[in-house]
PDB file of C-alpha atoms in Angstrom:
ATOM      1  CA  UNK E 245    -128.577 293.786  30.521  1.00 92.00           C
ATOM      2  CA  UNK E 246    -129.545 293.387  34.065  1.00 95.00           C
ATOM      3  CA  UNK E 247    -126.928 293.917  36.618  1.00 96.00           C
ATOM      4  CA  UNK E 248    -127.157 290.314  38.183  1.00 97.00           C
ATOM      5  CA  UNK E 249    -126.421 289.058  34.338  1.00 97.00           C
ATOM      6  CA  UNK E 250    -123.498 291.364  34.231  1.00 97.00           C
ATOM      7  CA  UNK E 251    -122.100 289.609  37.380  1.00 98.00           C
ATOM      8  CA  UNK E 252    -122.776 286.023  35.970  1.00 98.00           C
ATOM      9  CA  UNK E 253    -120.770 287.066  33.106  1.00 98.00           C
ATOM     10  CA  UNK E 254    -118.134 288.737  35.362  1.00 98.00           C
ATOM     11  CA  UNK E 255    -117.775 285.602  37.101  1.00 98.00           C
ATOM     12  CA  UNK E 256    -117.755 283.400  33.931  1.00 99.00           C
ATOM     13  CA  UNK E 257    -114.919 285.629  32.503  1.00 99.00           C
ATOM     14  CA  UNK E 258    -112.950 285.392  35.841  1.00 99.00           C
ATOM     15  CA  UNK E 259    -113.213 281.396  35.337  1.00 98.00           C
ATOM     16  CA  UNK E 260    -111.976 281.800  31.744  1.00 98.00           C
ATOM     17  CA  UNK E 261    -108.923 283.989  32.920  1.00 98.00           C
ATOM     18  CA  UNK E 262    -107.955 281.695  35.534  1.00 96.00           C
ATOM     19  CA  UNK E 263    -108.060 278.759  32.814  1.00 96.00           C
ATOM     20  CA  UNK E 264    -105.332 280.891  30.950  1.00 95.00           C
ATOM     21  CA  UNK E 265    -103.319 281.373  33.937  1.00 94.00           C
ATOM     22  CA  UNK E 266    -103.274 277.745  34.994  1.00 92.00           C
ATOM     23  CA  UNK E 267    -102.391 277.218  31.092  1.00 92.00           C
ATOM     24  CA  UNK E 268     -99.322 279.185  31.685  1.00 88.00           C
ATOM     25  CA  UNK E 269     -98.197 277.865  34.955  1.00 82.00           C
ATOM     26  CA  UNK E 270     -98.785 274.464  33.865  1.00 76.00           C
ATOM     27  CA  UNK E 271     -96.615 274.751  30.942  1.00 69.00           C
ATOM     28  CA  UNK E 272     -93.910 275.757  33.467  1.00 74.00           C
ATOM     29  CA  UNK E 273     -94.473 273.240  35.844  1.00 74.00           C
ATOM     30  CA  UNK E 274     -95.503 270.337  33.537  1.00 66.00           C
ATOM     31  CA  UNK E 275     -98.920 270.054  35.354  1.00 69.00           C
ATOM     32  CA  UNK E 276    -102.029 271.744  36.567  1.00 82.00           C
ATOM     33  CA  UNK E 277    -103.735 271.096  33.062  1.00 88.00           C
ATOM     34  CA  UNK E 278    -106.823 269.423  34.815  1.00 86.00           C
ATOM     35  CA  UNK E 279    -107.335 272.653  36.502  1.00 89.00           C
ATOM     36  CA  UNK E 280    -107.263 274.761  33.281  1.00 93.00           C
ATOM     37  CA  UNK E 281    -110.176 272.136  31.887  1.00 92.00           C
ATOM     38  CA  UNK E 282    -112.123 272.390  35.324  1.00 92.00           C
ATOM     39  CA  UNK E 283    -112.151 276.381  34.948  1.00 96.00           C
ATOM     40  CA  UNK E 284    -113.164 275.886  31.194  1.00 97.00           C
ATOM     41  CA  UNK E 285    -116.277 273.999  32.298  1.00 96.00           C
ATOM     42  CA  UNK E 286    -117.104 276.612  35.218  1.00 97.00           C
ATOM     43  CA  UNK E 287    -116.667 279.477  32.559  1.00 98.00           C
ATOM     44  CA  UNK E 288    -119.176 277.829  30.175  1.00 98.00           C
ATOM     45  CA  UNK E 289    -121.556 276.823  32.803  1.00 98.00           C
ATOM     46  CA  UNK E 290    -121.644 280.531  34.451  1.00 98.00           C
ATOM     47  CA  UNK E 291    -122.153 282.222  30.770  1.00 98.00           C
ATOM     48  CA  UNK E 292    -125.000 279.656  30.283  1.00 98.00           C
ATOM     49  CA  UNK E 293    -126.500 280.720  33.464  1.00 98.00           C
ATOM     50  CA  UNK E 294    -126.121 284.412  32.545  1.00 98.00           C
ATOM     51  CA  UNK E 295    -128.488 283.448  29.707  1.00 96.00           C
ATOM     52  CA  UNK E 296    -131.078 282.126  32.110  1.00 97.00           C
ATOM     53  CA  UNK E 297    -130.771 284.954  34.645  1.00 97.00           C
ATOM     54  CA  UNK E 298    -131.206 287.331  31.677  1.00 96.00           C
ATOM     55  CA  UNK E 299    -134.539 285.643  30.555  1.00 94.00           C
ATOM     56  CA  UNK E 300    -135.702 285.494  33.791  1.00 96.00           C
ATOM     57  CA  UNK E 301    -135.609 281.894  33.801  1.00 94.00           C
ATOM     58  CA  UNK E 302    -134.787 279.602  36.807  1.00 90.00           C
ATOM     59  CA  UNK E 303    -130.930 279.037  37.682  1.00 93.00           C
ATOM     60  CA  UNK E 304    -130.620 275.729  39.172  1.00 89.00           C
ATOM     61  CA  UNK E 305    -127.683 274.651  41.234  1.00 92.00           C
ATOM     62  CA  UNK E 306    -126.503 272.144  38.574  1.00 92.00           C
ATOM     63  CA  UNK E 307    -123.249 271.668  36.655  1.00 92.00           C
ATOM     64  CA  UNK E 308    -124.837 269.780  33.672  1.00 94.00           C
ATOM     65  CA  UNK E 309    -123.598 271.990  30.589  1.00 96.00           C
ATOM     66  CA  UNK E 310    -126.132 269.958  28.536  1.00 95.00           C
ATOM     67  CA  UNK E 311    -129.053 270.577  30.804  1.00 96.00           C
ATOM     68  CA  UNK E 312    -128.156 274.388  30.991  1.00 97.00           C
ATOM     69  CA  UNK E 313    -127.672 274.648  27.241  1.00 96.00           C
ATOM     70  CA  UNK E 314    -130.986 273.102  26.680  1.00 95.00           C
ATOM     71  CA  UNK E 315    -132.745 275.521  29.098  1.00 96.00           C
ATOM     72  CA  UNK E 316    -131.353 278.657  27.727  1.00 95.00           C
ATOM     73  CA  UNK E 317    -133.131 277.668  24.570  1.00 93.00           C
ATOM     74  CA  UNK E 318    -130.069 279.014  22.521  1.00 95.00           C
ATOM     75  CA  UNK E 319    -129.823 277.806  18.846  1.00 95.00           C
ATOM     76  CA  UNK E 320    -126.150 276.792  19.220  1.00 96.00           C
ATOM     77  CA  UNK E 321    -124.284 275.530  16.353  1.00 97.00           C
ATOM     78  CA  UNK E 322    -123.708 271.842  16.205  1.00 97.00           C
ATOM     79  CA  UNK E 323    -119.762 272.110  16.446  1.00 97.00           C
ATOM     80  CA  UNK E 324    -120.205 273.847  19.864  1.00 98.00           C
ATOM     81  CA  UNK E 325    -123.023 271.605  20.960  1.00 97.00           C
ATOM     82  CA  UNK E 326    -120.624 268.757  20.546  1.00 97.00           C
ATOM     83  CA  UNK E 327    -118.033 270.398  22.405  1.00 97.00           C
ATOM     84  CA  UNK E 328    -120.144 270.881  25.223  1.00 97.00           C
ATOM     85  CA  UNK E 329    -120.780 267.134  25.235  1.00 92.00           C
ATOM     86  CA  UNK E 330    -117.128 266.743  25.424  1.00 90.00           C
ATOM     87  CA  UNK E 331    -116.617 269.459  28.136  1.00 92.00           C
ATOM     88  CA  UNK E 332    -119.162 267.863  30.505  1.00 89.00           C
ATOM     89  CA  UNK E 333    -117.545 265.311  32.369  1.00 83.00           C
ATOM     90  CA  UNK E 334    -114.709 267.649  33.128  1.00 78.00           C
ATOM     91  CA  UNK E 335    -116.438 269.261  36.293  1.00 70.00           C
ATOM     92  CA  UNK E 336    -115.911 266.205  38.614  1.00 63.00           C
ATOM     93  CA  UNK E 337    -113.019 264.083  37.309  1.00 61.00           C
ATOM     94  CA  UNK E 338    -110.453 266.929  37.691  1.00 55.00           C
ATOM     95  CA  UNK E 339    -111.538 267.545  41.191  1.00 58.00           C
ATOM     96  CA  UNK E 340    -112.221 263.948  42.481  1.00 59.00           C
ATOM     97  CA  UNK E 341    -109.747 261.311  40.835  1.00 61.00           C
ATOM     98  CA  UNK E 342    -110.907 258.696  43.077  1.00 63.00           C
ATOM     99  CA  UNK E 343    -114.713 258.792  41.686  1.00 59.00           C
ATOM    100  CA  UNK E 344    -115.929 255.172  41.353  1.00 54.00           C
ATOM    101  CA  UNK E 345    -116.589 255.980  37.418  1.00 54.00           C
ATOM    102  CA  UNK E 346    -112.923 257.434  36.896  1.00 54.00           C
ATOM    103  CA  UNK E 347    -111.702 254.317  35.459  1.00 52.00           C
ATOM    104  CA  UNK E 348    -114.088 254.427  32.921  1.00 57.00           C
ATOM    105  CA  UNK E 349    -112.977 257.833  31.901  1.00 57.00           C
ATOM    106  CA  UNK E 350    -110.023 257.492  29.604  1.00 61.00           C
ATOM    107  CA  UNK E 351    -108.575 261.011  29.431  1.00 68.00           C
ATOM    108  CA  UNK E 352    -104.981 262.175  30.574  1.00 74.00           C
ATOM    109  CA  UNK E 353    -104.869 265.810  30.972  1.00 80.00           C
ATOM    110  CA  UNK E 354    -101.727 267.129  29.354  1.00 86.00           C
ATOM    111  CA  UNK E 355    -100.576 270.713  27.597  1.00 89.00           C
ATOM    112  CA  UNK E 356    -101.959 269.676  24.156  1.00 92.00           C
ATOM    113  CA  UNK E 357    -105.395 268.651  25.082  1.00 92.00           C
ATOM    114  CA  UNK E 358    -105.812 271.365  28.007  1.00 92.00           C
ATOM    115  CA  UNK E 359    -104.809 273.725  25.206  1.00 94.00           C
ATOM    116  CA  UNK E 360    -107.253 272.599  22.706  1.00 96.00           C
ATOM    117  CA  UNK E 361    -110.274 272.416  25.240  1.00 96.00           C
ATOM    118  CA  UNK E 362    -109.045 276.097  26.326  1.00 98.00           C
ATOM    119  CA  UNK E 363    -108.980 277.358  22.883  1.00 98.00           C
ATOM    120  CA  UNK E 364    -112.664 275.890  22.117  1.00 98.00           C
ATOM    121  CA  UNK E 365    -113.937 277.213  25.269  1.00 98.00           C
ATOM    122  CA  UNK E 366    -112.752 280.769  24.267  1.00 98.00           C
ATOM    123  CA  UNK E 367    -114.495 280.389  20.856  1.00 98.00           C
ATOM    124  CA  UNK E 368    -117.692 279.174  22.403  1.00 98.00           C
ATOM    125  CA  UNK E 369    -117.582 281.880  25.204  1.00 98.00           C
ATOM    126  CA  UNK E 370    -117.372 284.424  22.587  1.00 98.00           C
ATOM    127  CA  UNK E 371    -120.177 283.029  20.523  1.00 98.00           C
ATOM    128  CA  UNK E 372    -122.502 282.776  23.903  1.00 97.00           C
ATOM    129  CA  UNK E 373    -121.588 286.308  25.200  1.00 96.00           C
ATOM    130  CA  UNK E 374    -122.416 287.764  21.685  1.00 96.00           C
ATOM    131  CA  UNK E 375    -125.830 285.822  21.680  1.00 95.00           C
ATOM    132  CA  UNK E 376    -126.278 287.476  25.158  1.00 93.00           C
ATOM    133  CA  UNK E 377    -125.434 290.969  24.036  1.00 91.00           C
ATOM    134  CA  UNK E 378    -127.924 290.792  21.027  1.00 89.00           C
ATOM    135  CA  UNK E 379    -130.552 290.132  23.497  1.00 72.00           C
ATOM    136  CA  UNK E 380    -130.416 293.446  24.621  1.00 57.00           C
TER     137      UNK E 380
END
């Protein structure tokens, strides 16, 4: 694996770790769940970009998980494709609650759904990381 790919994986893992820490923090405070989900998005974004780097493909400065998934040409199982689509809107909403389209986005961040998204993110992260390791 290229050194730069390893860096992308390291950064992706750091976001996953941050999501786990925020999950614990949120459980204590009763908040911060939107931050958990944001870091889940970031983690998957960066591990997908690691694949692009490893394949010498262009890494665009985008946050669109669906576009990144497609660009990697990975044959991702359907359950993960659906989860990527579910995770996609959680890049902007947790950061900018006053976005014009926010009222159309009916999602309440709470412990249950943040925990569910975190668990699915971990599962997807492992799958993508394993696929990356097989490219050696």
